[in-house]
Every structure is written in C-alpha cells, then in structure tokens.
XYZ file of C-alpha atoms in Angstrom:
170
model
C 0.000 0.000 0.000
C 2.712 2.501 0.898
C 4.519 1.948 -2.416
C 1.282 2.585 -4.329
C 0.596 5.683 -2.250
C 4.130 6.944 -2.845
C 3.749 6.366 -6.598
C 0.732 8.676 -6.828
C 0.868 12.435 -6.566
C -2.188 12.888 -4.384
C -4.464 11.057 -2.023
C -7.200 11.376 -4.674
C -4.932 9.624 -7.178
C -4.304 6.860 -4.675
C -8.020 6.387 -4.010
C -8.723 6.252 -7.752
C -6.060 3.555 -8.117
C -8.069 1.385 -5.710
C -11.153 1.366 -7.962
C -11.770 -2.075 -9.495
C -11.074 -2.417 -13.222
C -13.265 -5.492 -13.749
C -15.393 -4.957 -16.888
C -18.602 -5.757 -14.995
C -17.733 -3.198 -12.315
C -16.941 -0.544 -14.924
C -20.270 -1.236 -16.705
C -22.182 -0.914 -13.425
C -20.345 2.320 -12.677
C -21.390 3.757 -16.064
C -24.997 2.705 -15.455
C -24.913 4.286 -11.996
C -23.749 7.606 -13.488
C -26.767 7.492 -15.800
C -29.235 6.939 -12.947
C -27.645 9.451 -10.577
C -28.853 12.191 -12.950
C -32.396 11.196 -11.951
C -31.832 10.597 -8.219
C -34.223 13.384 -7.219
C -36.760 12.546 -9.925
C -39.964 10.569 -9.581
C -40.945 8.843 -12.808
C -44.615 8.953 -13.777
C -46.183 5.503 -13.801
C -46.680 4.022 -17.253
C -50.034 2.190 -17.364
C -49.948 -1.535 -18.157
C -50.082 -2.064 -21.892
C -50.839 -5.263 -23.782
C -49.422 -5.269 -27.302
C -47.349 -7.343 -29.718
C -44.680 -6.034 -32.065
C -46.375 -4.050 -34.830
C -49.456 -3.472 -32.698
C -50.978 -0.140 -31.789
C -52.097 0.689 -28.250
C -52.701 3.782 -26.177
C -49.645 5.005 -24.193
C -46.956 2.999 -26.038
C -45.349 6.390 -26.683
C -44.672 6.582 -22.913
C -42.473 3.477 -23.143
C -40.468 5.018 -25.986
C -40.062 8.256 -24.041
C -38.924 6.376 -20.905
C -36.407 4.322 -22.911
C -35.069 7.529 -24.499
C -34.658 9.037 -21.051
C -32.777 5.908 -19.920
C -30.669 5.946 -23.113
C -31.930 2.516 -24.177
C -33.098 3.949 -27.519
C -31.532 6.702 -29.601
C -32.505 10.360 -29.325
C -33.584 10.273 -32.994
C -36.421 7.851 -32.155
C -39.852 9.452 -32.527
C -42.251 8.085 -29.939
C -45.637 6.891 -31.184
C -48.360 4.491 -30.071
C -47.100 1.766 -32.427
C -44.857 -0.983 -31.069
C -42.348 -0.667 -33.922
C -39.448 -3.088 -34.491
C -37.064 -0.331 -33.330
C -38.964 0.104 -30.080
C -39.253 -3.679 -29.587
C -35.481 -4.017 -30.040
C -34.923 -1.332 -27.369
C -37.417 -3.019 -25.034
C -35.593 -6.328 -25.465
C -32.239 -4.646 -24.754
C -33.822 -3.179 -21.605
C -35.053 -6.671 -20.684
C -31.701 -8.317 -21.312
C -29.962 -5.755 -19.097
C -32.382 -6.657 -16.296
C -32.451 -10.463 -16.778
C -36.028 -10.395 -18.112
C -36.777 -12.897 -20.895
C -37.045 -11.289 -24.335
C -40.130 -11.677 -26.513
C -42.060 -9.851 -29.226
C -44.758 -8.529 -26.893
C -45.115 -6.475 -23.741
C -45.530 -8.293 -20.432
C -46.170 -7.467 -16.792
C -42.553 -8.029 -15.698
C -41.270 -5.548 -18.276
C -43.908 -2.979 -17.374
C -42.999 -3.341 -13.679
C -39.307 -2.773 -14.479
C -40.128 0.270 -16.620
C -41.993 1.715 -13.655
C -39.182 1.295 -11.132
C -38.082 4.607 -9.686
C -34.490 5.814 -10.210
C -33.630 5.205 -6.544
C -34.511 1.510 -6.961
C -31.958 1.205 -9.761
C -29.377 3.234 -7.828
C -29.745 0.943 -4.800
C -29.379 -2.214 -6.919
C -26.339 -0.846 -8.753
C -24.590 0.245 -5.546
C -25.154 -3.154 -3.917
C -23.831 -5.005 -6.961
C -20.819 -2.691 -7.283
C -19.959 -3.338 -3.641
C -20.319 -7.086 -4.199
C -17.948 -6.927 -7.177
C -15.476 -4.727 -5.294
C -14.858 -7.497 -2.758
C -14.849 -10.422 -5.161
C -11.566 -12.257 -4.784
C -9.241 -12.364 -7.750
C -8.426 -15.813 -9.085
C -4.834 -16.936 -9.282
C -3.156 -16.976 -12.693
C -3.541 -20.335 -14.396
C -6.471 -21.352 -12.206
C -9.473 -23.256 -13.514
C -12.755 -22.354 -11.890
C -16.493 -21.876 -12.259
C -18.072 -18.564 -11.269
C -21.818 -18.291 -10.691
C -23.357 -14.831 -10.900
C -26.723 -15.262 -9.166
C -28.092 -11.722 -9.811
C -27.245 -12.055 -13.518
C -28.416 -15.716 -13.749
C -25.166 -16.750 -15.451
C -22.376 -19.269 -14.983
C -18.859 -18.796 -16.358
C -16.248 -21.528 -16.671
C -12.551 -20.668 -16.929
C -9.765 -23.092 -17.765
C -6.241 -21.846 -17.017
C -7.147 -18.175 -17.639
C -9.046 -19.038 -20.823
C -12.741 -18.268 -20.972
C -14.401 -21.604 -21.758
C -18.135 -21.215 -21.312
C -20.888 -18.784 -20.341
C -24.367 -20.128 -19.743
C -27.690 -18.857 -18.455
C -28.778 -20.604 -15.263
C -31.870 -20.871 -13.116
C -31.428 -19.915 -9.473
C-alpha cells in the first residue's frame, strides 16, 4: 500500500487507483452515473399495456419516451403508439440488461421494471458494485467456475481461458 501511495501524486490519485477495473464493475459504474442524474426525480407511472410487435395501443409512446430518457433507444427515435421493431429491439435490450426474458410482446414483468423509480436502480447498482469490489481475484492459471446469481449466469474458466458462459436458473 505505501509503495502505491508513494507512486501517486495525491491522495485522490491513490483512491482512484483502488477502484476495481473489472469490466462488470466498470459497466455498473457507467450505469450508476446514468441513474444518478435522476436521483431526485420521480418517474410517472406508465399504465400496463398489452401489445405485440407491430401493434398499436394507447400510451406505447410513454415506453419510448422512458427508454429515451434511460438511453436505451436513440434520441432520434420518434415516440408513437405503435410498437415498432425499433422500439421492440430497445425493449428487449432493456429486458436483457435486467435479466427479463425477451419476446415480441409487452408483459407485466417488463412494465414493472419500466416503472421502477431511479432510486430503486441506484440501490441495486450500488449493492452489486460493492459485491464486485470485494470479489476475490483468481490466481493466474487457475481453472474455476463462477456463478453470478443476480445475472443468472455461470462462467467456466480453464487456465485463464474463458471456456463457457451459460444462463442458469437460481
């Protein structure tokens, strides 16, 4: 620790050097920055909508607007009450990022997730970042299996070579 501290110019530099560089941690950190912009915001509830891709239903435009706000769909997207392929692709990306099964129609689980408040996401991200911060590093050349329960995935490593990633049921 003292050699690392001596190698940095400031205490801030030293503290930054302690931040994990794991790709999952970095991704969570980026997502947290996005949600911290809304920490004092209360999202309006989007009513439950039943529709399949290509269908038209009242208030679908609210989903498009929410996904634009959350940067899940591009700013050039024009919200409408049609469940377009572009919107469906963004909804499925939103689902994948939250371990919700993808499909070509809206469902209750997706609508619930769209209605979560920013603080809910912030709390989940902070907890998962803390969990990743304390994850032990594996020794070089080690073979192991890592199970990520929140993400519903299993990873197998063989002597530092990524061998397999699989969805699991927990």
